[in-house]
Coordinates of C-alpha atoms in Angstrom, one line a residue:
M1 CA 117.6 5.3 180.8
F2 CA 115.4 2.1 180.9
N3 CA 114.8 0.6 177.5
L4 CA 111.4 -1.1 177.4
D5 CA 112.1 -2.8 174.1
V6 CA 115.2 -4.4 175.5
C7 CA 113.2 -5.5 178.5
L8 CA 110.4 -7.1 176.5
L9 CA 112.9 -8.8 174.2
T10 CA 114.8 -10.3 177.1
V11 CA 111.6 -11.6 178.7
Q12 CA 110.5 -13.2 175.4
K13 CA 113.9 -15.0 175.0
V14 CA 113.9 -16.2 178.6
A15 CA 110.3 -17.3 178.4
F16 CA 111.1 -19.5 175.4
L17 CA 114.0 -21.2 177.2
L18 CA 111.9 -21.7 180.4
T19 CA 109.0 -23.2 178.3
V20 CA 111.2 -25.9 176.8
I21 CA 112.8 -26.6 180.1
F22 CA 109.3 -26.9 181.7
I23 CA 108.2 -29.4 179.0
G24 CA 111.2 -31.6 179.9
Y25 CA 110.3 -31.2 183.6
L26 CA 106.7 -32.2 183.0
M27 CA 107.8 -35.3 180.9
R28 CA 110.0 -36.4 183.8
R29 CA 107.4 -35.7 186.5
S30 CA 104.7 -37.6 184.6
G31 CA 106.9 -40.6 184.2
K32 CA 107.0 -40.4 180.4
V33 CA 110.8 -40.3 180.4
E34 CA 113.4 -41.4 182.9
H35 CA 116.6 -39.6 184.0
K36 CA 118.6 -41.6 181.4
A37 CA 116.9 -39.6 178.7
A38 CA 118.8 -36.5 179.8
Q39 CA 122.1 -38.3 179.4
V40 CA 121.1 -39.5 175.9
L41 CA 120.2 -35.9 174.9
S42 CA 123.4 -34.6 176.3
I43 CA 125.5 -37.1 174.3
L44 CA 123.6 -36.2 171.1
T45 CA 124.2 -32.5 171.9
T46 CA 127.9 -32.8 172.5
H47 CA 128.6 -35.3 169.6
I48 CA 126.2 -34.1 166.9
F49 CA 124.1 -31.0 167.5
S50 CA 126.8 -28.7 169.0
P51 CA 129.4 -29.6 166.3
C52 CA 126.8 -29.0 163.6
Y53 CA 125.9 -25.6 165.0
T54 CA 129.6 -24.7 165.0
L55 CA 130.0 -25.7 161.4
K56 CA 126.9 -23.6 160.5
T57 CA 128.0 -20.4 162.2
L58 CA 131.8 -20.3 162.5
P59 CA 132.8 -20.4 158.8
K60 CA 130.6 -17.3 158.2
N61 CA 132.5 -15.3 160.8
F62 CA 136.0 -16.7 160.8
T63 CA 136.9 -15.1 157.5
V64 CA 140.1 -13.2 156.5
D65 CA 138.2 -9.9 156.0
K66 CA 136.2 -10.0 159.3
L67 CA 139.2 -11.1 161.3
G68 CA 141.4 -8.3 159.9
S69 CA 139.0 -5.6 160.9
N70 CA 138.3 -7.1 164.4
L71 CA 141.8 -7.8 165.7
T72 CA 141.3 -5.4 168.6
V73 CA 138.1 -7.1 169.4
L74 CA 139.8 -10.5 169.5
A75 CA 142.6 -9.1 171.7
L76 CA 140.1 -7.7 174.2
S77 CA 138.4 -11.0 174.2
C78 CA 141.6 -12.9 175.0
V79 CA 142.5 -10.5 177.8
L80 CA 139.0 -10.8 179.3
L81 CA 139.1 -14.6 179.0
L82 CA 142.3 -14.9 180.9
I83 CA 141.1 -12.7 183.7
T84 CA 137.8 -14.5 184.0
V85 CA 139.3 -18.0 184.0
F86 CA 141.7 -17.1 186.8
L87 CA 139.0 -15.3 188.7
S88 CA 136.6 -18.3 188.3
R89 CA 139.2 -20.7 189.6
F90 CA 139.8 -18.4 192.7
L91 CA 136.1 -18.1 193.4
A92 CA 135.4 -21.8 192.8
K93 CA 138.1 -22.9 195.2
K94 CA 136.7 -20.6 197.9
L95 CA 133.1 -21.5 197.4
G96 CA 133.1 -25.2 196.2
R97 CA 132.2 -27.8 198.9
T98 CA 133.2 -30.8 196.7
D99 CA 135.5 -31.5 193.9
F100 CA 132.7 -31.7 191.4
E101 CA 131.0 -28.5 192.7
T102 CA 134.4 -26.7 192.4
R103 CA 134.8 -27.8 188.8
S104 CA 131.2 -26.8 188.0
L105 CA 131.8 -23.3 189.5
C106 CA 135.0 -22.9 187.5
Y107 CA 132.8 -23.3 184.4
V108 CA 129.8 -21.2 185.7
F109 CA 131.9 -18.2 186.6
A110 CA 134.1 -18.3 183.5
F111 CA 131.5 -19.0 180.8
A112 CA 128.0 -17.7 180.3
N113 CA 125.3 -18.8 177.8
T114 CA 126.4 -16.6 174.9
G115 CA 125.2 -19.0 172.2
Y116 CA 121.5 -19.7 171.7
F117 CA 120.6 -17.1 174.4
G118 CA 123.1 -14.4 173.6
Y119 CA 123.1 -14.4 169.8
P120 CA 119.4 -13.7 169.3
V121 CA 119.3 -11.1 172.0
I122 CA 122.3 -9.2 170.6
E123 CA 120.9 -9.3 167.1
G124 CA 117.5 -8.1 168.2
V125 CA 118.8 -5.2 170.3
F126 CA 122.0 -4.1 168.5
G127 CA 121.5 -5.4 165.0
E128 CA 123.2 -8.0 162.6
A129 CA 126.5 -6.0 162.4
M130 CA 127.0 -6.1 166.1
L131 CA 126.0 -9.8 166.2
S132 CA 128.8 -10.5 163.7
Q133 CA 131.3 -8.8 165.9
F134 CA 130.0 -10.6 168.9
M135 CA 130.5 -13.9 167.3
I136 CA 134.1 -13.0 166.6
F137 CA 134.5 -11.7 170.1
C138 CA 133.2 -15.1 171.5
I139 CA 135.6 -17.2 169.4
P140 CA 138.3 -17.4 172.2
F141 CA 135.7 -18.1 174.8
N142 CA 134.0 -20.8 172.7
I143 CA 137.3 -22.6 171.9
T144 CA 138.2 -22.5 175.6
L145 CA 134.8 -23.7 176.9
Y146 CA 134.8 -26.5 174.4
S147 CA 138.3 -27.6 175.5
Y148 CA 139.1 -26.4 179.0
G149 CA 135.4 -26.3 180.0
Y150 CA 134.7 -29.6 178.5
G151 CA 137.7 -31.1 180.3
L152 CA 136.6 -29.8 183.7
F153 CA 133.9 -32.5 183.7
M154 CA 135.7 -35.1 181.6
S155 CA 138.6 -35.2 184.0
A156 CA 136.6 -35.1 187.3
G157 CA 138.6 -37.2 189.8
K158 CA 141.5 -38.0 187.4
K159 CA 144.2 -36.3 185.3
I160 CA 143.1 -34.3 182.4
N161 CA 143.2 -36.2 179.1
W162 CA 144.1 -33.4 176.8
K163 CA 144.4 -35.7 173.7
K164 CA 140.8 -36.8 174.2
I165 CA 139.7 -33.2 174.8
L166 CA 141.5 -31.7 171.8
L167 CA 140.1 -34.5 169.5
S168 CA 136.5 -34.3 170.9
P169 CA 133.7 -33.7 168.4
V170 CA 133.1 -30.1 169.4
M171 CA 136.8 -29.3 169.0
L172 CA 137.1 -31.1 165.7
S173 CA 134.2 -29.1 164.4
Y174 CA 136.0 -25.9 165.5
Y175 CA 139.1 -26.9 163.6
L176 CA 137.1 -27.7 160.5
G177 CA 135.0 -24.5 160.8
I178 CA 138.1 -22.3 161.0
V179 CA 139.6 -24.0 157.9
M180 CA 136.3 -23.5 156.0
G181 CA 136.1 -19.9 157.0
L182 CA 139.6 -19.0 156.1
S183 CA 139.5 -20.9 152.8
G184 CA 136.0 -19.8 151.8
I185 CA 134.7 -23.3 151.6
A186 CA 131.1 -23.7 152.5
A187 CA 128.8 -26.7 152.9
K188 CA 126.3 -27.0 150.1
G189 CA 123.2 -28.9 149.1
F190 CA 122.1 -31.6 151.4
L191 CA 125.2 -31.2 153.6
A192 CA 124.2 -27.6 154.3
D193 CA 120.7 -28.7 155.1
A194 CA 121.9 -31.4 157.4
V195 CA 124.3 -29.1 159.3
S196 CA 121.7 -26.4 159.6
G197 CA 118.9 -28.8 160.7
L198 CA 121.0 -30.7 163.2
G199 CA 122.6 -27.5 164.6
A200 CA 119.1 -26.1 165.2
C201 CA 118.5 -29.0 167.6
M202 CA 121.2 -28.0 170.0
S203 CA 119.2 -25.5 172.1
P204 CA 116.0 -27.5 172.4
A205 CA 117.9 -30.7 173.2
S206 CA 120.0 -29.1 175.9
M207 CA 117.1 -27.4 177.5
L208 CA 115.0 -30.5 177.4
S209 CA 117.9 -32.3 179.1
A210 CA 118.0 -29.7 181.8
G211 CA 114.2 -30.0 182.3
I212 CA 114.4 -33.8 182.6
V213 CA 117.1 -33.5 185.2
L214 CA 115.0 -30.9 187.1
G215 CA 112.0 -33.2 186.9
G216 CA 113.7 -35.3 189.7
F217 CA 112.8 -32.4 192.1
G218 CA 109.5 -31.3 193.5
A219 CA 108.7 -27.6 192.9
K220 CA 109.5 -26.7 196.5
K221 CA 112.9 -28.3 196.4
L222 CA 113.7 -26.8 193.0
L223 CA 113.2 -23.3 194.3
T224 CA 114.8 -23.6 197.7
G225 CA 118.4 -23.4 198.8
I226 CA 120.6 -20.3 199.1
R227 CA 123.6 -21.4 196.9
P228 CA 121.9 -21.3 193.5
Y229 CA 120.7 -17.8 194.1
A230 CA 124.1 -16.7 195.5
Y231 CA 126.0 -18.2 192.6
S232 CA 123.5 -16.7 190.1
L233 CA 124.0 -13.2 191.6
I234 CA 127.8 -13.6 191.2
R235 CA 127.3 -14.7 187.6
L236 CA 124.7 -12.1 186.6
V237 CA 125.6 -9.1 188.8
A238 CA 129.0 -9.2 190.5
I239 CA 131.1 -10.4 187.5
P240 CA 129.5 -8.0 185.0
A241 CA 129.8 -5.1 187.4
L242 CA 133.5 -5.9 188.1
F243 CA 134.4 -5.5 184.5
G244 CA 131.5 -3.3 183.4
I245 CA 132.2 -0.3 185.7
P246 CA 135.8 0.3 184.5
L247 CA 134.8 -0.3 180.8
F248 CA 131.9 2.0 181.2
L249 CA 134.1 4.8 182.6
A250 CA 136.7 4.2 179.8
V251 CA 134.1 4.5 177.1
Y252 CA 132.2 7.4 178.6
F253 CA 135.2 9.5 179.5
G254 CA 137.9 8.2 177.2
N255 CA 136.0 8.6 173.9
I256 CA 136.5 4.9 173.2
N257 CA 134.2 3.1 170.8
S258 CA 131.2 1.8 172.7
V259 CA 131.6 -1.6 171.0
Y260 CA 134.3 -2.3 173.6
L261 CA 131.7 -2.1 176.3
V262 CA 128.8 -3.8 174.5
L263 CA 130.7 -6.9 173.6
P264 CA 132.2 -7.8 177.0
M265 CA 128.9 -7.0 178.8
A266 CA 127.0 -9.1 176.3
A267 CA 129.3 -12.0 177.0
L268 CA 129.4 -11.6 180.8
A269 CA 125.8 -10.8 181.7
M270 CA 124.1 -13.8 180.2
P271 CA 122.8 -16.6 182.5
V272 CA 124.5 -19.9 183.3
G273 CA 125.1 -22.0 180.3
L274 CA 123.3 -25.3 179.9
N275 CA 126.6 -27.0 179.2
T276 CA 126.9 -27.2 183.0
V277 CA 124.2 -29.9 182.7
V278 CA 125.0 -31.2 179.2
Y279 CA 128.7 -31.9 179.8
P280 CA 128.5 -33.7 183.1
E281 CA 125.4 -35.7 182.1
S282 CA 127.2 -36.9 179.0
F283 CA 129.9 -38.4 181.2
G284 CA 127.4 -40.0 183.6
Y285 CA 127.6 -37.5 186.5
D286 CA 124.7 -36.2 188.5
A287 CA 124.1 -32.6 187.3
S288 CA 121.0 -32.0 189.5
D289 CA 122.5 -29.1 191.4
N290 CA 123.9 -27.6 188.2
A291 CA 120.4 -27.8 186.6
K292 CA 118.9 -26.0 189.6
L293 CA 121.5 -23.3 189.2
C294 CA 120.7 -22.9 185.5
F295 CA 117.0 -22.6 186.3
V296 CA 117.5 -20.0 188.9
S297 CA 119.9 -18.0 186.8
F298 CA 117.5 -18.0 183.9
V299 CA 114.6 -16.7 186.1
M300 CA 116.8 -14.0 187.7
S301 CA 118.1 -12.9 184.3
I302 CA 114.6 -11.5 183.5
L303 CA 115.5 -8.8 186.0
T304 CA 119.2 -8.4 185.5
L305 CA 119.6 -8.4 181.7
P306 CA 117.2 -5.5 181.0
I307 CA 119.2 -3.4 183.4
V308 CA 122.6 -4.3 182.0
F309 CA 121.5 -3.8 178.4
S310 CA 119.7 -0.6 179.2
L311 CA 122.8 0.9 180.6
V312 CA 124.9 -0.4 177.8
S313 CA 122.6 1.0 175.1
A314 CA 122.5 4.4 176.8
V315 CA 126.3 4.8 176.1

């Protein structure tokens, strides 16, 4: 059954994202900012905004009580993560034309935009309790994308520097967030305000960065090309269907809790994450094609996400 509320909410969230991206696009096209501004924003995002967002959200969800009641959810997440990473590597090697495109597709097919896009959608559709479970479900994915995913672009053309990856700002924030959550320590006073305020900058900064990169294209070039649409269909339709159909049958006929369908679909059906622009730009690589892919996937998700969530909510 088609859920109109889910459809309207999805359109609202995508419209917000596209609006900020469009602002960055107009700033670049008007000559107000140059391409280097995207790299600056990407560096700020990976070194300050993203770590602060992690320190704001992770300690609240990585607690002893919540982990104890969600061990099955974490186990499902780990299994799904392993399968998607291996699947993404297989697809990327088959479809990538260059080493950089192959690395980018490894990220695109393994990790979707579950953060600033996924969290508000999940909360609005399924409620705060489901959002809490979703954050726990995403912990293995987030740790992997901030390490392995980050390393895909850091190591382009050379051997992976695991020491540098594991000691990157985003990973250090994860270590600290886990310790704070398990110990019950929380940031207070001006530190809490600073973490909250800087963390809130992550989504606008990354979307502005994507828009600035996209500003290097004319509108015609931005919307042309088969590959961004093909890759978006794989991300938004093929991968969710591959996992969603057997999970749907298991929940529907096996009397399994529907949460084991909702959480994976929420993680897999989101559009391409803006880190495919943020990460390579922060290392000085040209992320133009990745920015085009992000844009196309966001636009296409207006159609795909309402269908996926309508089916999920029906169960």
